[in-house]
Coordinates of C-alpha atoms in Angstrom, one line a residue:
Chain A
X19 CA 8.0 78.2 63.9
X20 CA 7.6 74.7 63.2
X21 CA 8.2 73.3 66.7
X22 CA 5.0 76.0 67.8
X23 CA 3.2 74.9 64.7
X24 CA -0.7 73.5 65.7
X25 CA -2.5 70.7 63.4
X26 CA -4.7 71.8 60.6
X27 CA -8.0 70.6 62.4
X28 CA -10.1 70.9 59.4
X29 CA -9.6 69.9 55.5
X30 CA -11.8 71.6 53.0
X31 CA -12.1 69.0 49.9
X32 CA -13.0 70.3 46.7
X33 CA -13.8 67.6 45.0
X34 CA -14.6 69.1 41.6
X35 CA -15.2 72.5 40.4
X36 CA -18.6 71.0 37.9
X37 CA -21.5 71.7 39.6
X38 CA -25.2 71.6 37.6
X39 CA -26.5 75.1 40.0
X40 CA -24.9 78.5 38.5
X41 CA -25.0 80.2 41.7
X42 CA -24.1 83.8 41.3
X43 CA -22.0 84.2 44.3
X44 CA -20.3 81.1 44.0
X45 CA -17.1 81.0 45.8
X46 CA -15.4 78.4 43.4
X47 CA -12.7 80.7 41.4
X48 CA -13.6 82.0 38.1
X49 CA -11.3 79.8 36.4
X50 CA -12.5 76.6 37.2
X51 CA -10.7 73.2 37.0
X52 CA -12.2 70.8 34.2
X53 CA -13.1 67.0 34.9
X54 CA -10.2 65.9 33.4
X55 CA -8.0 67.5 35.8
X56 CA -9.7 66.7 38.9
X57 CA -8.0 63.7 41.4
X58 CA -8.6 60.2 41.3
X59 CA -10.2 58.0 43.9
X60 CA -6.8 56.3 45.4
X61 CA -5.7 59.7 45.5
X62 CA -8.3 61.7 47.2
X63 CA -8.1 58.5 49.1
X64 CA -4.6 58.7 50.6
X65 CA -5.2 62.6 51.1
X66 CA -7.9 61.8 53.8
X67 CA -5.8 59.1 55.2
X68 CA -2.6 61.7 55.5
X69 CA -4.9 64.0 56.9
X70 CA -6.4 62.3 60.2
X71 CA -2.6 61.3 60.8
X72 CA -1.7 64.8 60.7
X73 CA -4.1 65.9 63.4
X74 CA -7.4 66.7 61.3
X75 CA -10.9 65.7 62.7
X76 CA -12.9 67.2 59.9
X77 CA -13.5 66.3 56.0
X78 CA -15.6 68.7 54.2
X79 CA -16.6 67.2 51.2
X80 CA -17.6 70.3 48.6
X81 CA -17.2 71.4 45.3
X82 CA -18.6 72.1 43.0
X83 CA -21.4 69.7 43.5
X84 CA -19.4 67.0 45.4
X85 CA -22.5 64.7 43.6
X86 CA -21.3 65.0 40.9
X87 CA -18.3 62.8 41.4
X88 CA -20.1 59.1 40.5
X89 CA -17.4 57.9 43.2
X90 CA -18.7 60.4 45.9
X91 CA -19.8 57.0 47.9
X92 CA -16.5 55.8 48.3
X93 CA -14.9 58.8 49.3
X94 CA -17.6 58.8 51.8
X95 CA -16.8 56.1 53.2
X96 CA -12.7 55.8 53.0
X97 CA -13.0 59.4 54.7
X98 CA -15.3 58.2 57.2
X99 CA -12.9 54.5 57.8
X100 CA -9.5 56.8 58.7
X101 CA -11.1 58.2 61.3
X102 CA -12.9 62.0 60.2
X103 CA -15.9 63.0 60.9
X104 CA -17.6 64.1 57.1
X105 CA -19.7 67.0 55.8
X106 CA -21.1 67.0 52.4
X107 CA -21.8 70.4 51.8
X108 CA -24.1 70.0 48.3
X109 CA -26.7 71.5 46.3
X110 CA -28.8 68.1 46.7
X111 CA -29.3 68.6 43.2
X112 CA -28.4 65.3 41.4
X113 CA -29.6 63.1 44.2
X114 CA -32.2 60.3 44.4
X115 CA -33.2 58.3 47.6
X116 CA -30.9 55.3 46.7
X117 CA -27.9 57.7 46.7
X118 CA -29.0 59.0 49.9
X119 CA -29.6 55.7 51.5
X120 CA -26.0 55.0 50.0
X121 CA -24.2 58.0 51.4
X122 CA -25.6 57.3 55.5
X123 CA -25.0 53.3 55.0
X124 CA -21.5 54.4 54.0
X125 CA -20.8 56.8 57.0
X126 CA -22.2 60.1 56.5
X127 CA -21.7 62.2 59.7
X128 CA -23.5 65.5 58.6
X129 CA -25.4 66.5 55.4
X130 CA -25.2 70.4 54.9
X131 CA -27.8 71.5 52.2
X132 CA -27.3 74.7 50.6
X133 CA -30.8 77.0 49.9
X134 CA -30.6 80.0 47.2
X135 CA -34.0 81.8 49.0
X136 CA -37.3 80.9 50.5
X137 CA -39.4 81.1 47.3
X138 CA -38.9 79.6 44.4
X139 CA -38.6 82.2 41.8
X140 CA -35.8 83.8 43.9
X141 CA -34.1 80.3 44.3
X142 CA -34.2 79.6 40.5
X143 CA -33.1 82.7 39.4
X144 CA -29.9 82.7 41.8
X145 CA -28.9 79.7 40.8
X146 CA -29.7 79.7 37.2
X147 CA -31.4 76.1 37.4
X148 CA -35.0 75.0 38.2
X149 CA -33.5 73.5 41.9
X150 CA -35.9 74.4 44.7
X151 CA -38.6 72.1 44.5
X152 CA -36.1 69.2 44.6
X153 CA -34.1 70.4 47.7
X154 CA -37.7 70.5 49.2
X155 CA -38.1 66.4 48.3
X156 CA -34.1 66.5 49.6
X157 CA -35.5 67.3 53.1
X158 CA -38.4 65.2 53.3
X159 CA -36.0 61.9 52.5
X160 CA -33.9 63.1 55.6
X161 CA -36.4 62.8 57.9
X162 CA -35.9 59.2 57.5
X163 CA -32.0 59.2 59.2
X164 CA -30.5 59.9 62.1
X165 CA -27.9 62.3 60.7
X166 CA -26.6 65.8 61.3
X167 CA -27.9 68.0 59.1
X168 CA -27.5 71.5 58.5
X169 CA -29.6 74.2 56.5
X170 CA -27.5 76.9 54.6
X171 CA -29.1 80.3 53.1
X172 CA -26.8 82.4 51.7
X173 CA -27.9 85.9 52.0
X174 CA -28.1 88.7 49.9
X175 CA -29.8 92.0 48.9
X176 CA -32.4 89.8 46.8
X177 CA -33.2 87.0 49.5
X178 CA -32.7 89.0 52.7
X179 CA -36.0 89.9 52.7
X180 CA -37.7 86.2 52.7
X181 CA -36.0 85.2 55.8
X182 CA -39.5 84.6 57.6
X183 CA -39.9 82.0 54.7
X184 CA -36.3 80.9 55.4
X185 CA -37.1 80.2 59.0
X186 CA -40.3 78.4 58.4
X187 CA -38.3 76.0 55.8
X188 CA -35.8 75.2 59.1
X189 CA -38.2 75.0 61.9
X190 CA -40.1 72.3 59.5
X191 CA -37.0 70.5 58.5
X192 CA -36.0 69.0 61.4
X193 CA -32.1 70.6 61.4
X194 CA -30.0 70.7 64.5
X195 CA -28.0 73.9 62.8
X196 CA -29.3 76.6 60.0
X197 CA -26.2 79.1 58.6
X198 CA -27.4 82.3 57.5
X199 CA -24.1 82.8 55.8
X200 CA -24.0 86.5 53.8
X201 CA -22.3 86.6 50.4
X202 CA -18.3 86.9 50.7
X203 CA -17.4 89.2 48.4
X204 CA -14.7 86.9 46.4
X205 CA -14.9 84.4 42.8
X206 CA -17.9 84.9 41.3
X207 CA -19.7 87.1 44.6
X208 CA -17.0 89.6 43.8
X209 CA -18.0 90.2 39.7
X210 CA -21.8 90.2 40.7
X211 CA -21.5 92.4 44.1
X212 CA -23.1 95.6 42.7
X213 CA -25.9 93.3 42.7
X214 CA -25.7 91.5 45.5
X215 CA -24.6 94.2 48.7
X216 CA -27.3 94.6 51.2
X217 CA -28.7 97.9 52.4
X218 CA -28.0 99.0 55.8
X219 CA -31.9 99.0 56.5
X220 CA -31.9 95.2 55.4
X221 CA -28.8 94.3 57.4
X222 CA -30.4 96.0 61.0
X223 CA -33.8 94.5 59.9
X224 CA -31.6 90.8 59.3
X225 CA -29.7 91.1 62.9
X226 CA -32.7 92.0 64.8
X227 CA -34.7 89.3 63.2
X228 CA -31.7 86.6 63.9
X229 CA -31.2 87.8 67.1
X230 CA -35.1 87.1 67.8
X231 CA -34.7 83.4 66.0
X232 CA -31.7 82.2 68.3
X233 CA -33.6 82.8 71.2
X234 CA -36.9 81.1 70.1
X235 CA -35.2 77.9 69.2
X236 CA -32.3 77.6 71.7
X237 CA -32.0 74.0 72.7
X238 CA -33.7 72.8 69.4
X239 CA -32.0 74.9 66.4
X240 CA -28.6 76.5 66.4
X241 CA -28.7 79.5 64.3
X242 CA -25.3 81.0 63.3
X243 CA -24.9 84.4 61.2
X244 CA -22.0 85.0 59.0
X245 CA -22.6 89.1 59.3
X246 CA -21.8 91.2 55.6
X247 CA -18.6 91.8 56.8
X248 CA -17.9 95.0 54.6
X249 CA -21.0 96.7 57.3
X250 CA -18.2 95.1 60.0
X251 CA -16.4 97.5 62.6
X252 CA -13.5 94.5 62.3
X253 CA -12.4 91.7 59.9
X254 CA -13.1 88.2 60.6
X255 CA -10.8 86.4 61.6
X256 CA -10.6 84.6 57.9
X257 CA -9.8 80.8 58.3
X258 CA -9.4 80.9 61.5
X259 CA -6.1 82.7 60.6
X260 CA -3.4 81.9 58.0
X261 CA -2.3 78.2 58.1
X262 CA -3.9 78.0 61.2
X263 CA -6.5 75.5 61.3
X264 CA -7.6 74.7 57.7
X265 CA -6.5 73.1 54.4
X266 CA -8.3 73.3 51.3
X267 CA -7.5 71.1 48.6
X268 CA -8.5 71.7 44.8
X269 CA -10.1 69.4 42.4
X270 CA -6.7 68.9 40.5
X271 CA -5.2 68.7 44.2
X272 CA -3.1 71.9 44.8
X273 CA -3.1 72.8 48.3
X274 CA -4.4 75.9 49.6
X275 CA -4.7 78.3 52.6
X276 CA -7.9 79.3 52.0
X277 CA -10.0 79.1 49.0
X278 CA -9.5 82.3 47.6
X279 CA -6.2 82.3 47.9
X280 CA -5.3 82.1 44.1
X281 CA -6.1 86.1 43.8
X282 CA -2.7 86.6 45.5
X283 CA -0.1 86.9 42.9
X284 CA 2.9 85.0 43.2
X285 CA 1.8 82.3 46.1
X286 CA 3.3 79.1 44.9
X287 CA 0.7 76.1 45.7
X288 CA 2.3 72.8 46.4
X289 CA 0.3 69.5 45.3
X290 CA -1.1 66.8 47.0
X291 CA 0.4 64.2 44.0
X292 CA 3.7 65.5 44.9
X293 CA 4.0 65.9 48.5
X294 CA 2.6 64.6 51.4
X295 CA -0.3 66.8 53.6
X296 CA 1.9 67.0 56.6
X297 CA 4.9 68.2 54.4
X298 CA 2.7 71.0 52.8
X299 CA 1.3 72.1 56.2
X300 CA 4.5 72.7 57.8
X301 CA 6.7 73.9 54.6
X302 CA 4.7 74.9 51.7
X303 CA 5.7 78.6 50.7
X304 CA 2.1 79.6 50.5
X305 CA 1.0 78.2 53.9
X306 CA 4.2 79.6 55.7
X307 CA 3.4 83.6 53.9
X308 CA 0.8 84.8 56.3
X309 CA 1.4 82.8 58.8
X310 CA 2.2 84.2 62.6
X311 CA 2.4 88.1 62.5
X312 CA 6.0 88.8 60.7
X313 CA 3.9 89.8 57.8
X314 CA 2.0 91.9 59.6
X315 CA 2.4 96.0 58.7
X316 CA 0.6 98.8 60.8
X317 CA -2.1 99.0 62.1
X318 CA -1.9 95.3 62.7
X319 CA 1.1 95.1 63.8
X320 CA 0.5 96.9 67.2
X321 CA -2.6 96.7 67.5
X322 CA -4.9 94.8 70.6
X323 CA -6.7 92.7 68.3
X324 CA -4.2 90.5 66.4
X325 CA -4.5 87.3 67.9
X326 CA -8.3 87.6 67.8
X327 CA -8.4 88.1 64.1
X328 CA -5.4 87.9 62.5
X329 CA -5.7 90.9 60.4
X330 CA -8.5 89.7 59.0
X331 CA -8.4 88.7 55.2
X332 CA -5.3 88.4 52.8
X333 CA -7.5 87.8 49.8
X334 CA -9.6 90.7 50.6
X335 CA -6.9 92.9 51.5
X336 CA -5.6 92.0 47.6
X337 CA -9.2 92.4 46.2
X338 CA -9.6 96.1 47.8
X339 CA -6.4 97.2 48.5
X340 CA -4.3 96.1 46.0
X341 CA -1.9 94.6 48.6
X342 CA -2.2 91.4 50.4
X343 CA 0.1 92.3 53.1
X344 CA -2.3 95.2 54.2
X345 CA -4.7 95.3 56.7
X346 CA -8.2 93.8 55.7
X347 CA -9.9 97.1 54.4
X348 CA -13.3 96.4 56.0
X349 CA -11.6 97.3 59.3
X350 CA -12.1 100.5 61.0
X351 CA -9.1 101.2 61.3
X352 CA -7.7 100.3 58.6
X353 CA -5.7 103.1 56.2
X354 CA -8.0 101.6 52.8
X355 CA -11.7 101.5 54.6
X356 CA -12.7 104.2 52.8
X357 CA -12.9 101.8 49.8
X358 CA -15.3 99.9 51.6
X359 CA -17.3 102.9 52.7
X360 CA -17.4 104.0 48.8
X361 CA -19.0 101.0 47.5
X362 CA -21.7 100.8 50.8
X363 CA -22.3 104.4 50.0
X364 CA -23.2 103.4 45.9
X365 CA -25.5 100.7 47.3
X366 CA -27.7 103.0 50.3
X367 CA -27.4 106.2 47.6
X368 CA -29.4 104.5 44.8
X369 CA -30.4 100.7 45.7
X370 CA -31.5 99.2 42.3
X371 CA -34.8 97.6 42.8
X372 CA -33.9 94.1 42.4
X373 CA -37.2 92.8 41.7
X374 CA -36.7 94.5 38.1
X375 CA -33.7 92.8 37.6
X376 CA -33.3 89.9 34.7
X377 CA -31.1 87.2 34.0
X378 CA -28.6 89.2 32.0
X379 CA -27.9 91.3 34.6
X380 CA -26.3 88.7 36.3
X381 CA -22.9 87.1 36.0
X382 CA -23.8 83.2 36.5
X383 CA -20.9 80.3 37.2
X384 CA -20.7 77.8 34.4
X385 CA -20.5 74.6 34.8
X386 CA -16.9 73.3 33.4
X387 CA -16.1 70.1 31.4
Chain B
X25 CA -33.7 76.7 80.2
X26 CA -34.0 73.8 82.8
X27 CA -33.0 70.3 82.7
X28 CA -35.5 67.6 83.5
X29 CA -33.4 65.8 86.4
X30 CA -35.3 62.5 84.8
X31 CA -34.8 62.9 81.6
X32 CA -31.8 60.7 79.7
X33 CA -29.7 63.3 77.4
X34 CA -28.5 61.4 74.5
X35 CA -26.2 63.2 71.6
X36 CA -27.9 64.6 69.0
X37 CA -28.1 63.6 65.4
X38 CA -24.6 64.4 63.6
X39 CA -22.7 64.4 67.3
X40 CA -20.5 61.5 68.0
X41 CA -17.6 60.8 70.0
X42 CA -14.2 60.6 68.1
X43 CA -10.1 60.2 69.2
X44 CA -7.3 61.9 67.4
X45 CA -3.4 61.3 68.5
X46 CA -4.7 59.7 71.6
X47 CA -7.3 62.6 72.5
X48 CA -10.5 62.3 73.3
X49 CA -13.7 64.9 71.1
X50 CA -16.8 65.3 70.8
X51 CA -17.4 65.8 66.9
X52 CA -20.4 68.2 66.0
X53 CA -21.3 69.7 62.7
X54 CA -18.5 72.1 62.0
X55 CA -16.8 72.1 65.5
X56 CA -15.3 69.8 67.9
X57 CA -14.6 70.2 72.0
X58 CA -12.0 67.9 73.6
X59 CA -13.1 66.0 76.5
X60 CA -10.4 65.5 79.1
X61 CA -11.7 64.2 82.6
X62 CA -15.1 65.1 84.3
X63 CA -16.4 66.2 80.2
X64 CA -15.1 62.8 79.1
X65 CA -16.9 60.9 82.0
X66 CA -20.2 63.0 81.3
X67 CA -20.3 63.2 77.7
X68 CA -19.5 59.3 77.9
X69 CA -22.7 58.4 79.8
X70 CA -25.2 60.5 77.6
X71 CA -26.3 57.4 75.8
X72 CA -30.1 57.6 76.2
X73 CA -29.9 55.1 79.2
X74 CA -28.7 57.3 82.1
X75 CA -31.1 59.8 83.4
X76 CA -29.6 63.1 84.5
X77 CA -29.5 62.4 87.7
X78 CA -27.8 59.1 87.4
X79 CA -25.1 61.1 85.7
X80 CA -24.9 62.9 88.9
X81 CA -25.3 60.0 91.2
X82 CA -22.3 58.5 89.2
X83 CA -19.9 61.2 89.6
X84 CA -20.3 62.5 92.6
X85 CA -19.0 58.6 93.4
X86 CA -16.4 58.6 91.4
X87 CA -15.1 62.6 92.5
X88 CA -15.7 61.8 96.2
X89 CA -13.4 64.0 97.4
X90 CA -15.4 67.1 95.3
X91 CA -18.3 68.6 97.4
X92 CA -21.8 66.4 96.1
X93 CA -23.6 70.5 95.6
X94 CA -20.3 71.5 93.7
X95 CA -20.2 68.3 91.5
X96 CA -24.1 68.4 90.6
X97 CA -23.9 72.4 89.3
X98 CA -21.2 71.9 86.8
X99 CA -22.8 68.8 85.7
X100 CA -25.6 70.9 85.1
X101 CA -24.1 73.6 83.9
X102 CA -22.1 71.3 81.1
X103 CA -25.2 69.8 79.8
X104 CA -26.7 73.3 79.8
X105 CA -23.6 74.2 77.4
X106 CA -23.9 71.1 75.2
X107 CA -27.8 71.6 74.8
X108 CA -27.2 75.1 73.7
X109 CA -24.4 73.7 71.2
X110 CA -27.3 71.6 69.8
X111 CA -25.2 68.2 70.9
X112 CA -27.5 66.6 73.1
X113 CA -31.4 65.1 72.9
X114 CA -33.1 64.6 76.1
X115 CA -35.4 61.5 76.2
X116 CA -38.2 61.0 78.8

């Protein structure tokens, strides 16, 4: 195994779990890691350093609100000095121009800013926090820099509907890449999802509309689409497969497969204080458990389409099948879909007008100490 | 879409060049392509200052024993790739 065994090529860095947006899908976990917890400088430090020695080309800075860290700078730039190429994947909530200046002075590859909808009603009510108007200012300060920058909508049954706004917002923007990532049904996505599933008739209408937007601005904007993967005829192949490609390190530093990987009951995490990144990589008990196919049970484990997505998702196959081991249950072929096609069929029988909705019928993400 | 034979392709904002364990990338927003060779040599000259057809000119030099026709369409046909991967700015 470990003589076949590729480098992680990207590292996921949650840098804290406190975030000042309440995002109801957020895909932090719903028991999040306090301040006090959360990894020093020197240590996030030497994590970065271990991890362009083991093979990695890519730092994701996230949280949380990776702003939040008053020493965001300087991880900025130690990540940048050993060699990665950096993200910050933020809110751009508690940012002024000096910080920005700061952040591309200190190395800042690519700025990924995160949008809860088109309007601003919508976006304050996802996110539980007055926050559009001031990603708005966000994008008129980047104009000033040469840097990547990338515009993320999540998308859900309440947005889905404003992506004309949505594209208007990019095409002004200036980005060289816009996500249109739908919710993934985990953390806090998972308590809310009722809420948050799209129709079938908003999906098609979504696709079609995508399809239309990738061609228009080929050359100028790449538009990717995360599709709702529960309307999916096959998984995704989650990660890029178990242990695969990607590490993603918590606030108090435990390593992890993926980020949802703490719904899987008895995965022991090793951490970062305690053992070095290439160490984790090629022994840790978690990252070796769904790695390869020995884990795999039928249909997986004969079938055409392993290699290409790996069975799809462990921590869905726990969320909706019960058993992690089992084969994602959004595929078609898998024994559990009809779970899936249950909860679809709730949503297209009797979709609650969501316009009606109100604050408490939402589950919202606080913000730890 | 066609390539302006004059115009200089440069990378695009967020795209730089990058080496890991003695491998040459090109690092993009979220993904990264390894340039080995003929990539490495192209990618290597879109600095704003050649014009696509210098690129050419330059190659088809150094790959002499390539057919000049055969070396100019995958030239083309890489840049094509990399403009649709939203790595490359063409100046005029």
């Amino acid at each position: 195994m470990i003589t076949s065994l590729q480098n992680p090529l990207a590292l996921v860095a949650e840098l804290t779990h406190r975030c000042p947006l309440h995002c109801v899908y957020c895909s932090n976990p719903l028991e999040l890691q306090s301040r006090s917890t959360e990894l020093s400088t020197e240590v996030w430090s030497r994590v970065f350093k271990e991890a362009a020695a083991a093979g990695v080309l890519q730092a994701d800075l996230t949280g949380g609100e990776p702003l939040a860290r008053p020493d965001i700078v300087d991880l900025v730039r130690h990540t940048r000095a050993v060699g990665l190429y950096v993200s910050l994947i933020t809110s751009g909530l508690p940012l002024d121009q000096a910080k920005l200046d700061a952040l591309v002075q200190a190395g800042l590859d690519h700025f990924q800013l995160s949008f809860q909808g088109a309007r601003e009603e919508t976006s304050n009510d996802i996110s539980g926090t007055k926050s559009h108007q001031h990603k708005l200012r966000v994008l008129e300060w980047l104009k000033r820099y040469r840097i990547g920058l990338t515009l993320n909508f999540v998308i859900h049954r309440r947005n889905i509907d404003e992506l004309e706004e949505m594209l208007t917002i990019v095409e002004e923007s200036g980005a060289g890449c816009v996500e249109f990532a739908s919710v993934q049904y985990y953390g806090w996505a998972f308590a809310n999802r009722e809420n948050l599933l799209p129709t079938r008739e908003q999906l098609d209408y979504c696709v079609e509309r995508l399809h239309r937007a990738e061609k228009e601005l080929q050359g100028k904007i790449r538009v990717v689409f995360v599709v709702p993967d529960y309307y999916a005829k096959f998984p995704k192949p989650c990660v890029g497969g178990w242990g695969r490609k990607l590490m993603l390190i918590t606030p108090k530093g435990d390593a992890l497969p993926c980020h949802a990987a703490p719904v899987i009951p008895g995965l022991k995490f090793e951490n970062v204080k305690n053992r070095s990144l290439r160490e984790i990589w090629e022994r840790s008990e978690a990252f070796q458990k769904f790695r390869g196919e020995d884990w795999m049970q039928e249909p997986c484990k004969s079938c055409d389409r392993r290699e290409q997505d790996f069975g799809g998702c462990r921590c869905q196959a726990m969320l909706v099948a019960g058993d992690a081991a089992a084969t994602d249950p959004v595929c078609s072929l898998a024994p559990q879909r009809p779970k899936v096609d249950a909860i679809l069929a709730k949503i297209s029988g009797a979709p609650p007008d969501l316009r009606q909705l109100t604050r408490s019928d939402w589950r919202y993400r606080p913000n730890p100490w | 879409m066609s390539l302006d034979l004059n115009s200089r392709p440069r990378l695009a904002p967020g795209c730089r060049m990058g080496e890991n364990n003695n491998q040459r990338v090109l690092l993009m927003p979220e993904r990264a392509l390894r340039l080995n060779g003929p990539s490495l040599e192209i990618v290597s000259r879109c600095d704003g200052k050649h014009s696509v057809s210098q690129i050419i000119g330059e190659l088809q030099l150094l790959y002499s024993k390539a057919e000049p026709h055969r070396v100019a369409q995958d030239i083309l046909g890489y840049l094509a790739l990399l403009q649709k991967e939203r790595a490359l700015d063409f100046e005029m």
